Coordinates of C-alpha atoms in Angstrom, one line a residue:
M832 CA -56.3 70.5 61.7
R833 CA -56.7 69.0 58.2
I834 CA -54.4 66.5 56.5
G835 CA -52.6 69.1 54.4
E836 CA -51.7 71.2 57.5
L837 CA -50.6 68.2 59.4
A838 CA -48.4 67.0 56.5
E839 CA -46.8 70.5 56.2
R840 CA -46.2 70.8 60.0
A841 CA -44.7 67.2 60.1
G842 CA -42.6 67.7 57.1
T843 CA -44.2 64.9 55.1
T844 CA -46.8 64.3 52.4
T845 CA -50.5 63.7 52.6
R846 CA -49.9 60.4 50.8
T847 CA -47.6 59.3 53.6
L848 CA -50.2 60.3 56.2
R849 CA -52.9 58.2 54.4
Y850 CA -50.4 55.3 54.3
Y851 CA -49.8 55.6 58.1
E852 CA -53.5 55.7 58.6
S853 CA -54.0 52.5 56.5
R854 CA -51.3 50.8 58.7
G855 CA -53.1 51.8 61.9
L856 CA -50.3 54.2 63.1
L857 CA -52.3 57.4 62.7
P858 CA -56.0 57.6 63.8
A859 CA -58.6 57.9 61.2
R860 CA -61.0 60.6 62.5
R861 CA -63.4 62.4 60.2
S862 CA -65.2 65.6 60.6
V863 CA -69.0 65.9 59.8
N864 CA -68.2 66.9 56.3
G865 CA -65.9 63.8 55.8
Y866 CA -62.5 65.6 56.1
R867 CA -59.7 63.9 58.0
T868 CA -59.1 65.8 61.2
Y869 CA -56.0 65.7 63.4
D870 CA -54.7 67.4 66.6
E871 CA -51.4 68.2 68.3
E872 CA -51.2 64.7 69.6
D873 CA -51.2 63.3 66.1
L874 CA -48.4 65.6 65.2
R875 CA -46.5 64.2 68.2
L876 CA -47.1 60.7 66.9
L877 CA -45.7 61.6 63.5
Q878 CA -42.7 63.3 65.0
Q879 CA -41.9 60.0 66.9
I880 CA -42.3 58.0 63.8
R881 CA -40.1 60.3 61.7
T882 CA -37.4 60.4 64.4
L883 CA -37.3 56.6 64.6
Q884 CA -37.2 56.3 60.8
D885 CA -34.4 58.8 60.6
F886 CA -32.5 56.4 63.0
G887 CA -33.1 53.6 60.6
F888 CA -36.1 51.9 62.2
E889 CA -38.6 50.2 59.9
L890 CA -42.2 51.6 60.0
E891 CA -43.5 48.6 61.8
E892 CA -40.8 49.0 64.5
T893 CA -42.3 52.3 65.4
R894 CA -45.6 50.8 66.4
P895 CA -44.8 50.2 70.1
F896 CA -43.6 53.8 70.4
V897 CA -46.8 55.1 68.9
E898 CA -48.9 52.8 71.0
C899 CA -47.0 54.0 74.1
L900 CA -47.8 57.6 73.3
R901 CA -51.4 56.8 72.6
A902 CA -51.6 55.2 76.0
G903 CA -50.9 58.5 77.5
H904 CA -47.2 58.1 78.4
P905 CA -45.0 61.2 78.2
A906 CA -42.6 59.6 75.8
G907 CA -42.8 56.8 73.2
D908 CA -40.1 54.9 74.8
A909 CA -41.6 54.8 78.3
C910 CA -43.1 51.3 77.7
P911 CA -41.4 47.8 77.9
A912 CA -42.4 47.0 74.2
S913 CA -40.5 50.1 73.0
L914 CA -37.4 49.2 75.1
D915 CA -37.5 45.7 73.5
V916 CA -37.4 47.4 70.0
Y917 CA -34.4 49.5 71.1
R918 CA -32.6 46.3 72.3
R919 CA -33.3 44.5 69.0
K920 CA -32.2 47.5 66.9
L921 CA -29.0 47.8 68.9
A922 CA -28.3 44.1 68.4
E923 CA -28.9 44.6 64.6
L924 CA -26.5 47.5 64.6
D925 CA -23.8 45.7 66.5
E926 CA -24.1 42.8 64.0
L927 CA -23.9 45.2 61.1
I928 CA -20.9 47.0 62.6
G929 CA -19.2 43.7 63.1
R930 CA -19.7 42.7 59.5
L931 CA -18.5 46.1 58.3
Q932 CA -15.4 45.8 60.4
T933 CA -14.7 42.4 58.9
V934 CA -15.0 43.8 55.4
R935 CA -12.8 46.8 56.3
D936 CA -10.2 44.5 57.7
Q937 CA -10.3 42.4 54.5
V938 CA -9.9 45.5 52.3
G939 CA -7.1 46.8 54.4
A940 CA -5.3 43.4 54.1
Q941 CA -5.8 43.4 50.4
L942 CA -4.3 46.9 50.2
L943 CA -1.3 46.0 52.2
R944 CA -0.8 42.8 50.1
A945 CA -1.1 44.8 46.9
E946 CA 1.3 47.5 48.1
A947 CA 3.9 44.9 49.2
E948 CA 3.9 43.2 45.8
L949 CA 4.7 46.5 43.9
P950 CA 8.5 46.6 43.4
G951 CA 9.5 50.3 43.3
G952 CA 5.9 51.6 43.8
P953 CA 2.9 51.8 41.5
D954 CA 3.3 51.3 37.8
P955 CA 2.8 54.7 36.0
Q956 CA 0.9 52.9 33.2
C957 CA -1.7 51.9 35.8
E958 CA -2.3 55.5 37.0
W959 CA -5.6 57.1 36.3
G960 CA -6.7 60.6 36.4
G961 CA -9.7 60.0 38.8

């Protein structure tokens, strides 16, 4: 298939596909007339990349998954390098969740403090229509 069809089937743009090609994530095969050509396996690579990016993975973090698929494995996460990326991403997410929980606790404490300092409830002059 040609680049436009692959882009349509993958739900992306030809520009994105050319970018992936320049980064070495998508093979750069050409037909005799110079057109880029792709097959179902390339669509599978793109679906793996898109799924991981939807999960918040950076483009470079998808590389081990793509390489795993290219090596003939049935899934992009069937290789040790892919599992390492999963582990790193989970550690990042755990750290982010911890930071968010800290901020949430601080905002909750500020709310409780502010509510406790209001004698008789909120001041009507401070109300807003939002």
